[in-house]
Amino acid sequence: MNGADTAWILVATALVLFMSLPGLAMFYGGLVRARNVLSVFMHVFMIAALMSVLWLIAGYSIAFGEGDALWGGLGKAFLNGIDADTLSGTLPEVLFFAFQMTFAVITPALIVGAYVERIGFGFVLAFSALWMLLVYAPVTHWIWGGGLMADGGIWGETGTKDFAGGIVVHETAGLAALLLAVMLGRRKDASKPPHNPGMVAAGAGMLWVGWFGFNGGSQLAADGGAAMAITVTHISAAAATLSWAAWERIKFGRASLIGAVTGTIAGLASITPASGFVGPIEALIIGLVAGILCQEAVNLIRNKMQIDDTLDVFAVHGVGGIFGTIMIAAFGAGSWTAQLGALAVVGVYTLVVSFIIAKVVGIFFPLRVDAETEHEGLDLAVHGERAYHHD
């Protein structure tokens, strides 16, 4: 065991959980109407709790167990055979488990942004549970757990390069989000502006800080690689914030706070897969392009295709993660076959399995709330609470 590596990953684990709780909850919560903000918080918190327990029961074993190329098996279910002295590289394995658990929390939580303001609560929990076990955990095994697409797998000696989750996290969540948005249909009233832009900005700030643990922690060591990952993460986020705001200014005559901080997230998602393989100049390029690319993706999906992916999960996370994954090959840090092949295989797998899960869960839990509940708002109708009381 290496004490410095262990200390850093302990901190990184806390930072990644901080991304979901409270970062993502506030970022998404501020973007919806006042009558739905608590339902967004509830979705994120309950997903965090449920995924943590499921990761212990089976998720970690499926992702990082000793199984075959397709899945890790159930040998490490309930952390079987792992105690405080068991090592994974230079880390206690129980710490590696905890660090990866925070990724298993945030990935299904990202999908929340696609279905807010109209989704059934039971459906959210059942879909997220099955999705993490049947989509996220197997894909994690294929790329990070020594499975199908790792080095020596189906792409040959050089496997798919995905440092912190461009494919594993952002592509899977983004495509599942897009699929659910299409299946749900548009909100009855999709025109209302975000109820609290200040909350959105605060949540985005927490995500930006937490992302240092997400990308820097993925080095799994306290070394120069982790330092470079954090640096390029920050540069990309900064560049995308600027380019998104500048592009808005050119197109609409003014730059918005909501736009700028969405640009931040686009830059962070885009650098995620590449953060262990590129330097500051490449990060600057990735960020500058991401701010414009993801903004145009929002416009395409929301306005041209008329898909109500409410908080632009696919346009920002999906497109960003896919773009960053491709840039690894463009900058010569990975093979085109392995990068594009993994995007295609994981994309098809995610869409097919997510669709089947949604259909099966829909038999037991309604996908969408009724019109009256949607009009009243999920906070009061589903949870019996209000975020704001006007005396």
mmCIF file of C-alpha atoms in Angstrom:
data_model
loop_
_atom_site.group_PDB
_atom_site.id
_atom_site.type_symbol
_atom_site.label_atom_id
_atom_site.label_comp_id
_atom_site.label_asym_id
_atom_site.label_seq_id
_atom_site.Cartn_x
_atom_site.Cartn_y
_atom_site.Cartn_z
ATOM 1 C CA MET A 1 0.000 0.000 0.000
ATOM 2 C CA ASN A 2 1.160 3.526 -0.802
ATOM 3 C CA GLY A 3 0.109 6.080 1.812
ATOM 4 C CA ALA A 4 0.212 9.076 -0.532
ATOM 5 C CA ASP A 5 -1.879 7.346 -3.208
ATOM 6 C CA THR A 6 -4.349 6.207 -0.568
ATOM 7 C CA ALA A 7 -4.680 9.684 0.943
ATOM 8 C CA TRP A 8 -5.314 11.255 -2.468
ATOM 9 C CA ILE A 9 -7.959 8.716 -3.521
ATOM 10 C CA LEU A 10 -9.703 9.140 -0.144
ATOM 11 C CA VAL A 11 -10.027 12.842 -1.003
ATOM 12 C CA ALA A 12 -10.962 12.147 -4.648
ATOM 13 C CA THR A 13 -13.738 9.800 -3.501
ATOM 14 C CA ALA A 14 -15.257 12.570 -1.402
ATOM 15 C CA LEU A 15 -14.920 15.023 -4.307
ATOM 16 C CA VAL A 16 -16.779 12.747 -6.734
ATOM 17 C CA LEU A 17 -19.624 12.207 -4.275
ATOM 18 C CA PHE A 18 -19.686 16.004 -3.819
ATOM 19 C CA MET A 19 -20.351 16.239 -7.575
ATOM 20 C CA SER A 20 -23.666 14.417 -7.124
ATOM 21 C CA LEU A 21 -24.509 15.593 -3.615
ATOM 22 C CA PRO A 22 -24.975 18.532 -3.717
ATOM 23 C CA GLY A 23 -23.452 19.643 -7.060
ATOM 24 C CA LEU A 24 -25.611 17.852 -9.630
ATOM 25 C CA ALA A 25 -28.718 18.168 -7.440
ATOM 26 C CA MET A 26 -28.340 21.964 -7.339
ATOM 27 C CA PHE A 27 -27.322 22.307 -10.994
ATOM 28 C CA TYR A 28 -30.382 20.357 -12.162
ATOM 29 C CA GLY A 29 -32.663 21.665 -9.396
ATOM 30 C CA GLY A 30 -32.138 25.290 -10.339
ATOM 31 C CA LEU A 31 -32.927 24.584 -13.992
ATOM 32 C CA VAL A 32 -36.491 23.348 -13.390
ATOM 33 C CA ARG A 33 -39.573 25.243 -12.258
ATOM 34 C CA ALA A 34 -40.072 26.007 -8.579
ATOM 35 C CA ARG A 35 -42.821 23.369 -8.274
ATOM 36 C CA ASN A 36 -40.418 20.568 -9.288
ATOM 37 C CA VAL A 37 -37.136 21.440 -7.592
ATOM 38 C CA LEU A 38 -37.565 19.078 -4.622
ATOM 39 C CA SER A 39 -38.413 16.164 -6.923
ATOM 40 C CA VAL A 40 -35.057 16.680 -8.676
ATOM 41 C CA PHE A 41 -33.241 16.674 -5.317
ATOM 42 C CA MET A 42 -35.191 13.558 -4.338
ATOM 43 C CA HIS A 43 -34.267 11.763 -7.555
ATOM 44 C CA VAL A 44 -30.549 12.509 -7.152
ATOM 45 C CA PHE A 45 -30.412 11.633 -3.432
ATOM 46 C CA MET A 46 -32.416 8.414 -3.785
ATOM 47 C CA ILE A 47 -30.366 7.302 -6.788
ATOM 48 C CA ALA A 48 -27.185 7.977 -4.770
ATOM 49 C CA ALA A 49 -28.451 5.851 -1.894
ATOM 50 C CA LEU A 50 -29.818 3.016 -4.034
ATOM 51 C CA MET A 51 -26.779 2.768 -6.334
ATOM 52 C CA SER A 52 -24.438 2.644 -3.336
ATOM 53 C CA VAL A 53 -26.239 -0.373 -1.880
ATOM 54 C CA LEU A 54 -26.507 -2.103 -5.269
ATOM 55 C CA TRP A 55 -22.798 -1.468 -5.944
ATOM 56 C CA LEU A 56 -22.036 -3.361 -2.729
ATOM 57 C CA ILE A 57 -24.443 -6.199 -3.506
ATOM 58 C CA ALA A 58 -23.425 -6.881 -7.117
ATOM 59 C CA GLY A 59 -22.367 -3.847 -9.157
ATOM 60 C CA TYR A 60 -18.716 -3.794 -8.099
ATOM 61 C CA SER A 61 -18.332 -7.506 -8.715
ATOM 62 C CA ILE A 62 -19.910 -7.292 -12.195
ATOM 63 C CA ALA A 63 -17.601 -4.392 -13.082
ATOM 64 C CA PHE A 64 -14.326 -5.426 -11.438
ATOM 65 C CA GLY A 65 -14.669 -9.107 -10.604
ATOM 66 C CA GLU A 66 -12.482 -11.902 -11.967
ATOM 67 C CA GLY A 67 -15.018 -13.171 -14.506
ATOM 68 C CA ASP A 68 -14.611 -13.356 -18.284
ATOM 69 C CA ALA A 69 -14.415 -10.740 -21.049
ATOM 70 C CA LEU A 70 -18.128 -9.931 -20.838
ATOM 71 C CA TRP A 71 -18.749 -9.591 -17.132
ATOM 72 C CA GLY A 72 -16.914 -9.821 -13.828
ATOM 73 C CA GLY A 73 -19.179 -12.420 -12.248
ATOM 74 C CA LEU A 74 -20.440 -12.369 -8.663
ATOM 75 C CA GLY A 75 -17.296 -13.506 -6.844
ATOM 76 C CA LYS A 76 -16.872 -10.120 -5.146
ATOM 77 C CA ALA A 77 -20.568 -9.629 -4.324
ATOM 78 C CA PHE A 78 -21.001 -7.959 -0.910
ATOM 79 C CA LEU A 79 -17.208 -7.372 -0.973
ATOM 80 C CA ASN A 80 -16.713 -11.097 -0.473
ATOM 81 C CA GLY A 81 -13.071 -11.869 0.383
ATOM 82 C CA ILE A 82 -12.107 -8.190 0.698
ATOM 83 C CA ASP A 83 -11.038 -6.634 4.005
ATOM 84 C CA ALA A 84 -9.063 -3.561 5.082
ATOM 85 C CA ASP A 85 -5.754 -5.227 4.150
ATOM 86 C CA THR A 86 -6.699 -6.393 0.638
ATOM 87 C CA LEU A 87 -4.887 -4.374 -2.019
ATOM 88 C CA SER A 88 -5.833 -3.198 -5.502
ATOM 89 C CA GLY A 89 -2.569 -1.906 -6.956
ATOM 90 C CA THR A 90 -1.149 0.460 -4.333
ATOM 91 C CA LEU A 91 -4.589 1.136 -2.775
ATOM 92 C CA PRO A 92 -6.741 -0.732 -0.277
ATOM 93 C CA GLU A 93 -9.298 -2.483 -2.475
ATOM 94 C CA VAL A 94 -12.120 -1.237 -0.269
ATOM 95 C CA LEU A 95 -11.036 2.321 -1.212
ATOM 96 C CA PHE A 96 -10.999 1.450 -4.923
ATOM 97 C CA PHE A 97 -14.507 0.039 -4.372
ATOM 98 C CA ALA A 98 -15.636 3.288 -2.736
ATOM 99 C CA PHE A 99 -14.069 5.507 -5.414
ATOM 100 C CA GLN A 100 -15.739 3.525 -8.204
ATOM 101 C CA MET A 101 -19.009 3.533 -6.242
ATOM 102 C CA THR A 102 -19.168 7.324 -6.582
ATOM 103 C CA PHE A 103 -18.996 6.890 -10.374
ATOM 104 C CA ALA A 104 -21.823 4.340 -10.219
ATOM 105 C CA VAL A 105 -23.812 6.977 -8.303
ATOM 106 C CA ILE A 106 -23.327 9.925 -10.645
ATOM 107 C CA THR A 107 -23.810 8.087 -13.956
ATOM 108 C CA PRO A 108 -27.507 7.176 -13.526
ATOM 109 C CA ALA A 109 -27.987 10.491 -11.695
ATOM 110 C CA LEU A 110 -26.903 12.347 -14.853
ATOM 111 C CA ILE A 111 -29.882 10.816 -16.680
ATOM 112 C CA VAL A 112 -32.250 12.655 -14.282
ATOM 113 C CA GLY A 113 -31.904 15.818 -16.355
ATOM 114 C CA ALA A 114 -33.713 14.265 -19.322
ATOM 115 C CA TYR A 115 -36.946 13.338 -17.565
ATOM 116 C CA VAL A 116 -37.512 15.964 -14.862
ATOM 117 C CA GLU A 117 -40.968 17.498 -14.328
ATOM 118 C CA ARG A 118 -42.932 14.560 -15.774
ATOM 119 C CA ILE A 119 -41.480 11.185 -14.690
ATOM 120 C CA GLY A 120 -42.985 8.649 -12.276
ATOM 121 C CA PHE A 121 -40.952 8.297 -9.056
ATOM 122 C CA GLY A 122 -41.208 4.497 -8.898
ATOM 123 C CA PHE A 123 -40.032 4.301 -12.502
ATOM 124 C CA VAL A 124 -36.954 6.411 -11.688
ATOM 125 C CA LEU A 125 -35.797 4.057 -8.936
ATOM 126 C CA ALA A 126 -36.524 0.789 -10.749
ATOM 127 C CA PHE A 127 -35.043 1.960 -14.058
ATOM 128 C CA SER A 128 -31.908 3.392 -12.411
ATOM 129 C CA ALA A 129 -31.314 0.189 -10.420
ATOM 130 C CA LEU A 130 -31.558 -2.129 -13.414
ATOM 131 C CA TRP A 131 -29.682 0.297 -15.666
ATOM 132 C CA MET A 132 -26.689 0.509 -13.351
ATOM 133 C CA LEU A 133 -26.467 -3.290 -13.055
ATOM 134 C CA LEU A 134 -27.173 -4.167 -16.711
ATOM 135 C CA VAL A 135 -25.646 -1.222 -18.619
ATOM 136 C CA TYR A 136 -23.180 0.724 -16.475
ATOM 137 C CA ALA A 137 -21.480 -2.163 -14.637
ATOM 138 C CA PRO A 138 -20.919 -4.382 -17.735
ATOM 139 C CA VAL A 139 -19.603 -1.451 -19.818
ATOM 140 C CA THR A 140 -17.281 -0.556 -16.938
ATOM 141 C CA HIS A 141 -15.981 -4.131 -16.976
ATOM 142 C CA TRP A 142 -15.424 -4.091 -20.743
ATOM 143 C CA ILE A 143 -13.273 -0.936 -20.640
ATOM 144 C CA TRP A 144 -11.888 -0.537 -17.103
ATOM 145 C CA GLY A 145 -12.226 -4.025 -15.622
ATOM 146 C CA GLY A 146 -9.941 -5.900 -18.013
ATOM 147 C CA GLY A 147 -12.827 -7.060 -20.193
ATOM 148 C CA LEU A 148 -13.778 -7.061 -23.868
ATOM 149 C CA MET A 149 -12.302 -3.701 -24.921
ATOM 150 C CA ALA A 150 -9.351 -3.322 -22.569
ATOM 151 C CA ASP A 151 -5.747 -3.697 -23.755
ATOM 152 C CA GLY A 152 -5.364 -7.148 -25.317
ATOM 153 C CA GLY A 153 -9.112 -7.431 -25.961
ATOM 154 C CA ILE A 154 -11.051 -7.328 -29.233
ATOM 155 C CA TRP A 155 -9.183 -4.254 -30.516
ATOM 156 C CA GLY A 156 -5.764 -5.877 -30.082
ATOM 157 C CA GLU A 157 -2.871 -4.762 -27.878
ATOM 158 C CA THR A 158 -4.046 -1.149 -27.639
ATOM 159 C CA GLY A 159 -7.541 -1.222 -26.231
ATOM 160 C CA THR A 160 -10.047 1.580 -25.812
ATOM 161 C CA LYS A 161 -8.650 4.615 -24.006
ATOM 162 C CA ASP A 162 -11.189 6.196 -21.651
ATOM 163 C CA PHE A 163 -9.371 7.789 -18.753
ATOM 164 C CA ALA A 164 -12.278 8.865 -16.548
ATOM 165 C CA GLY A 165 -15.509 7.999 -18.335
ATOM 166 C CA GLY A 166 -16.206 9.572 -21.728
ATOM 167 C CA ILE A 167 -17.722 6.274 -22.835
ATOM 168 C CA VAL A 168 -18.315 4.535 -19.503
ATOM 169 C CA VAL A 169 -20.097 7.524 -17.918
ATOM 170 C CA HIS A 170 -21.027 10.228 -20.430
ATOM 171 C CA GLU A 171 -21.934 8.251 -23.552
ATOM 172 C CA THR A 172 -23.999 5.687 -21.644
ATOM 173 C CA ALA A 173 -25.863 8.280 -19.557
ATOM 174 C CA GLY A 174 -26.318 10.627 -22.515
ATOM 175 C CA LEU A 175 -27.823 8.002 -24.810
ATOM 176 C CA ALA A 176 -30.101 6.601 -22.085
ATOM 177 C CA ALA A 177 -31.247 10.170 -21.384
ATOM 178 C CA LEU A 178 -32.027 10.817 -25.052
ATOM 179 C CA LEU A 179 -33.941 7.546 -25.308
ATOM 180 C CA LEU A 180 -36.079 8.274 -22.233
ATOM 181 C CA ALA A 181 -36.773 11.816 -23.444
ATOM 182 C CA VAL A 182 -38.110 10.408 -26.730
ATOM 183 C CA MET A 183 -40.167 7.729 -24.949
ATOM 184 C CA LEU A 184 -41.651 10.239 -22.496
ATOM 185 C CA GLY A 185 -42.545 12.884 -25.031
ATOM 186 C CA ARG A 186 -42.491 16.618 -24.426
ATOM 187 C CA ARG A 187 -43.618 18.351 -21.250
ATOM 188 C CA LYS A 188 -47.080 19.980 -21.363
ATOM 189 C CA ASP A 189 -45.429 23.349 -20.868
ATOM 190 C CA ALA A 190 -41.772 23.379 -21.815
ATOM 191 C CA SER A 191 -41.464 27.143 -22.103
ATOM 192 C CA LYS A 192 -40.871 28.170 -18.487
ATOM 193 C CA PRO A 193 -37.394 29.510 -17.688
ATOM 194 C CA PRO A 194 -35.132 28.041 -14.953
ATOM 195 C CA HIS A 195 -36.526 29.083 -11.581
ATOM 196 C CA ASN A 196 -33.155 29.767 -9.905
ATOM 197 C CA PRO A 197 -30.135 30.532 -12.130
ATOM 198 C CA GLY A 198 -28.045 31.286 -9.024
ATOM 199 C CA MET A 199 -28.590 27.719 -7.794
ATOM 200 C CA VAL A 200 -27.567 26.447 -11.236
ATOM 201 C CA ALA A 201 -24.316 28.418 -11.091
ATOM 202 C CA ALA A 202 -23.561 27.217 -7.559
ATOM 203 C CA GLY A 203 -24.172 23.610 -8.612
ATOM 204 C CA ALA A 204 -21.954 24.050 -11.668
ATOM 205 C CA GLY A 205 -19.198 25.436 -9.441
ATOM 206 C CA MET A 206 -19.424 22.359 -7.214
ATOM 207 C CA LEU A 207 -19.257 20.105 -10.277
ATOM 208 C CA TRP A 208 -16.174 21.962 -11.538
ATOM 209 C CA VAL A 209 -14.372 21.505 -8.206
ATOM 210 C CA GLY A 210 -15.559 17.923 -7.777
ATOM 211 C CA TRP A 211 -14.360 17.029 -11.273
ATOM 212 C CA PHE A 212 -10.781 17.285 -10.009
ATOM 213 C CA GLY A 213 -11.505 14.130 -8.014
ATOM 214 C CA PHE A 214 -13.311 12.548 -10.962
ATOM 215 C CA ASN A 215 -10.458 12.995 -13.449
ATOM 216 C CA GLY A 216 -7.438 13.443 -11.152
ATOM 217 C CA GLY A 217 -8.517 10.491 -9.022
ATOM 218 C CA SER A 218 -8.752 8.250 -12.075
ATOM 219 C CA GLN A 219 -4.946 8.202 -12.152
ATOM 220 C CA LEU A 220 -5.304 6.090 -8.953
ATOM 221 C CA ALA A 221 -2.023 7.577 -7.708
ATOM 222 C CA ALA A 222 -0.661 10.785 -6.185
ATOM 223 C CA ASP A 223 1.779 11.638 -8.963
ATOM 224 C CA GLY A 224 2.477 13.868 -11.952
ATOM 225 C CA GLY A 225 -0.191 12.119 -13.991
ATOM 226 C CA ALA A 226 -2.865 13.122 -11.481
ATOM 227 C CA ALA A 227 -1.527 16.685 -11.431
ATOM 228 C CA MET A 228 -1.658 16.891 -15.232
ATOM 229 C CA ALA A 229 -5.173 15.413 -15.305
ATOM 230 C CA ILE A 230 -6.404 18.094 -12.900
ATOM 231 C CA THR A 231 -4.657 20.858 -14.836
ATOM 232 C CA VAL A 232 -6.026 19.884 -18.250
ATOM 233 C CA THR A 233 -9.482 19.397 -16.720
ATOM 234 C CA HIS A 234 -9.450 22.965 -15.452
ATOM 235 C CA ILE A 235 -8.107 24.405 -18.728
ATOM 236 C CA SER A 236 -10.798 22.652 -20.781
ATOM 237 C CA ALA A 237 -13.570 23.821 -18.438
ATOM 238 C CA ALA A 238 -12.311 27.398 -18.560
ATOM 239 C CA ALA A 239 -11.956 27.396 -22.360
ATOM 240 C CA ALA A 240 -15.441 25.961 -22.920
ATOM 241 C CA THR A 241 -16.997 28.483 -20.529
ATOM 242 C CA LEU A 242 -15.458 31.264 -22.610
ATOM 243 C CA SER A 243 -16.278 29.791 -26.023
ATOM 244 C CA TRP A 244 -19.917 29.027 -25.093
ATOM 245 C CA ALA A 245 -20.414 32.584 -23.817
ATOM 246 C CA ALA A 246 -18.674 34.087 -26.858
ATOM 247 C CA TRP A 247 -20.759 31.984 -29.247
ATOM 248 C CA GLU A 248 -23.953 33.110 -27.491
ATOM 249 C CA ARG A 249 -22.806 36.718 -27.745
ATOM 250 C CA ILE A 250 -22.171 36.338 -31.488
ATOM 251 C CA LYS A 251 -25.514 34.610 -32.126
ATOM 252 C CA PHE A 252 -27.872 36.402 -29.736
ATOM 253 C CA GLY A 253 -26.096 39.624 -28.812
ATOM 254 C CA ARG A 254 -25.614 38.664 -25.160
ATOM 255 C CA ALA A 255 -24.033 35.947 -23.047
ATOM 256 C CA SER A 256 -26.112 34.306 -20.292
ATOM 257 C CA LEU A 257 -25.066 32.878 -16.934
ATOM 258 C CA ILE A 258 -26.974 29.642 -17.600
ATOM 259 C CA GLY A 259 -25.162 29.353 -20.936
ATOM 260 C CA ALA A 260 -21.715 30.045 -19.516
ATOM 261 C CA VAL A 261 -22.002 27.436 -16.756
ATOM 262 C CA THR A 262 -23.476 24.899 -19.193
ATOM 263 C CA GLY A 263 -20.342 25.551 -21.235
ATOM 264 C CA THR A 264 -18.305 24.728 -18.143
ATOM 265 C CA ILE A 265 -19.964 21.314 -17.899
ATOM 266 C CA ALA A 266 -19.481 20.733 -21.650
ATOM 267 C CA GLY A 267 -15.760 21.405 -21.263
ATOM 268 C CA LEU A 268 -15.536 19.091 -18.271
ATOM 269 C CA ALA A 269 -17.415 16.244 -19.979
ATOM 270 C CA SER A 270 -15.310 16.595 -23.127
ATOM 271 C CA ILE A 271 -11.937 16.450 -21.367
ATOM 272 C CA THR A 272 -12.967 13.539 -19.122
ATOM 273 C CA PRO A 273 -11.937 10.634 -21.409
ATOM 274 C CA ALA A 274 -8.787 12.440 -22.606
ATOM 275 C CA SER A 275 -7.607 13.921 -19.294
ATOM 276 C CA GLY A 276 -4.928 11.262 -18.768
ATOM 277 C CA PHE A 277 -3.586 11.414 -22.306
ATOM 278 C CA VAL A 278 -3.303 15.076 -23.341
ATOM 279 C CA GLY A 279 -1.444 18.217 -22.297
ATOM 280 C CA PRO A 280 -2.600 21.797 -21.709
ATOM 281 C CA ILE A 281 -2.600 22.865 -25.389
ATOM 282 C CA GLU A 282 -4.771 19.927 -26.451
ATOM 283 C CA ALA A 283 -7.051 20.628 -23.476
ATOM 284 C CA LEU A 284 -7.409 24.236 -24.592
ATOM 285 C CA ILE A 285 -8.432 23.082 -28.073
ATOM 286 C CA ILE A 286 -10.875 20.486 -26.702
ATOM 287 C CA GLY A 287 -12.505 23.075 -24.430
ATOM 288 C CA LEU A 288 -12.784 25.790 -27.077
ATOM 289 C CA VAL A 289 -14.435 23.399 -29.536
ATOM 290 C CA ALA A 290 -16.673 21.785 -26.874
ATOM 291 C CA GLY A 291 -18.311 25.095 -25.905
ATOM 292 C CA ILE A 292 -19.499 25.657 -29.478
ATOM 293 C CA LEU A 293 -20.104 22.007 -30.446
ATOM 294 C CA CYS A 294 -22.306 21.220 -27.429
ATOM 295 C CA GLN A 295 -24.219 24.504 -27.791
ATOM 296 C CA GLU A 296 -25.051 23.619 -31.391
ATOM 297 C CA ALA A 297 -26.026 20.106 -30.254
ATOM 298 C CA VAL A 298 -28.493 21.685 -27.779
ATOM 299 C CA ASN A 299 -29.971 23.736 -30.611
ATOM 300 C CA LEU A 300 -30.219 20.693 -32.891
ATOM 301 C CA ILE A 301 -31.904 18.387 -30.367
ATOM 302 C CA ARG A 302 -34.157 20.938 -28.675
ATOM 303 C CA ASN A 303 -35.215 23.115 -31.608
ATOM 304 C CA LYS A 304 -34.619 21.187 -34.838
ATOM 305 C CA MET A 305 -35.483 17.667 -33.635
ATOM 306 C CA GLN A 306 -38.027 18.870 -31.040
ATOM 307 C CA ILE A 307 -36.836 16.326 -28.444
ATOM 308 C CA ASP A 308 -37.497 17.491 -24.881
ATOM 309 C CA ASP A 309 -34.248 16.304 -23.261
ATOM 310 C CA THR A 310 -35.167 18.811 -20.591
ATOM 311 C CA LEU A 311 -31.743 19.751 -19.211
ATOM 312 C CA ASP A 312 -29.741 18.840 -22.331
ATOM 313 C CA VAL A 313 -28.111 15.696 -20.951
ATOM 314 C CA PHE A 314 -27.261 14.193 -24.328
ATOM 315 C CA ALA A 315 -26.187 17.445 -25.995
ATOM 316 C CA VAL A 316 -23.777 18.308 -23.163
ATOM 317 C CA HIS A 317 -22.689 15.013 -21.576
ATOM 318 C CA GLY A 318 -23.279 12.607 -24.460
ATOM 319 C CA VAL A 319 -21.878 14.787 -27.235
ATOM 320 C CA GLY A 320 -19.063 16.045 -24.981
ATOM 321 C CA GLY A 321 -18.007 12.557 -23.901
ATOM 322 C CA ILE A 322 -18.143 11.222 -27.475
ATOM 323 C CA PHE A 323 -16.165 14.219 -28.797
ATOM 324 C CA GLY A 324 -13.461 13.809 -26.130
ATOM 325 C CA THR A 325 -13.204 10.082 -26.844
ATOM 326 C CA ILE A 326 -12.629 10.789 -30.539
ATOM 327 C CA MET A 327 -10.041 13.476 -29.733
ATOM 328 C CA ILE A 328 -7.883 10.853 -27.967
ATOM 329 C CA ALA A 329 -7.357 9.236 -31.373
ATOM 330 C CA ALA A 330 -7.096 12.604 -33.151
ATOM 331 C CA PHE A 331 -4.210 13.592 -30.863
ATOM 332 C CA GLY A 332 -2.499 10.228 -31.386
ATOM 333 C CA ALA A 333 -3.031 8.855 -27.870
ATOM 334 C CA GLY A 334 -5.280 5.982 -28.931
ATOM 335 C CA SER A 335 -6.214 3.937 -32.002
ATOM 336 C CA TRP A 336 -9.081 5.063 -34.235
ATOM 337 C CA THR A 337 -10.396 1.492 -34.384
ATOM 338 C CA ALA A 338 -10.533 1.095 -30.600
ATOM 339 C CA GLN A 339 -12.023 4.558 -29.953
ATOM 340 C CA LEU A 340 -14.698 4.540 -32.673
ATOM 341 C CA GLY A 341 -15.384 0.828 -32.270
ATOM 342 C CA ALA A 342 -16.058 1.208 -28.534
ATOM 343 C CA LEU A 343 -18.321 4.212 -29.124
ATOM 344 C CA ALA A 344 -20.345 2.175 -31.631
ATOM 345 C CA VAL A 345 -20.571 -1.044 -29.593
ATOM 346 C CA VAL A 346 -21.355 0.695 -26.303
ATOM 347 C CA GLY A 347 -23.803 3.035 -28.052
ATOM 348 C CA VAL A 348 -25.850 0.220 -29.571
ATOM 349 C CA TYR A 349 -25.701 -1.862 -26.380
ATOM 350 C CA THR A 350 -26.803 1.103 -24.228
ATOM 351 C CA LEU A 351 -29.754 2.008 -26.455
ATOM 352 C CA VAL A 352 -31.016 -1.575 -26.829
ATOM 353 C CA VAL A 353 -30.707 -2.569 -23.159
ATOM 354 C CA SER A 354 -32.002 0.789 -21.888
ATOM 355 C CA PHE A 355 -35.067 0.441 -24.135
ATOM 356 C CA ILE A 356 -35.763 -3.091 -22.869
ATOM 357 C CA ILE A 357 -35.345 -1.979 -19.225
ATOM 358 C CA ALA A 358 -37.699 0.978 -19.761
ATOM 359 C CA LYS A 359 -40.353 -1.248 -21.354
ATOM 360 C CA VAL A 360 -40.140 -3.887 -18.613
ATOM 361 C CA VAL A 361 -40.164 -1.349 -15.759
ATOM 362 C CA GLY A 362 -43.077 0.437 -17.470
ATOM 363 C CA ILE A 363 -45.210 -2.663 -16.942
ATOM 364 C CA PHE A 364 -44.966 -2.199 -13.157
ATOM 365 C CA PHE A 365 -44.479 1.552 -12.767
ATOM 366 C CA PRO A 366 -45.990 4.303 -14.937
ATOM 367 C CA LEU A 367 -43.329 6.019 -17.021
ATOM 368 C CA ARG A 368 -45.065 9.390 -16.902
ATOM 369 C CA VAL A 369 -47.238 11.078 -14.279
ATOM 370 C CA ASP A 370 -50.779 12.108 -15.211
ATOM 371 C CA ALA A 371 -51.541 15.563 -16.598
ATOM 372 C CA GLU A 372 -52.931 16.875 -13.305
ATOM 373 C CA THR A 373 -49.802 15.833 -11.361
ATOM 374 C CA GLU A 374 -47.585 17.406 -14.006
ATOM 375 C CA HIS A 375 -49.566 20.651 -13.824
ATOM 376 C CA GLU A 376 -49.500 20.767 -10.025
ATOM 377 C CA GLY A 377 -45.813 19.931 -9.901
ATOM 378 C CA LEU A 378 -44.118 16.761 -8.668
ATOM 379 C CA ASP A 379 -43.029 18.321 -5.358
ATOM 380 C CA LEU A 380 -46.518 18.619 -3.911
ATOM 381 C CA ALA A 381 -48.303 15.906 -5.879
ATOM 382 C CA VAL A 382 -45.717 13.129 -5.397
ATOM 383 C CA HIS A 383 -43.757 14.108 -2.271
ATOM 384 C CA GLY A 384 -46.197 16.339 -0.377
ATOM 385 C CA GLU A 385 -43.725 19.194 -0.008
ATOM 386 C CA ARG A 386 -43.043 22.648 -1.409
ATOM 387 C CA ALA A 387 -39.632 24.230 -1.889
ATOM 388 C CA TYR A 388 -40.934 27.765 -1.365
ATOM 389 C CA HIS A 389 -43.806 29.047 0.780
ATOM 390 C CA HIS A 390 -45.216 32.449 -0.031
ATOM 391 C CA ASP A 391 -46.965 33.671 3.094
#
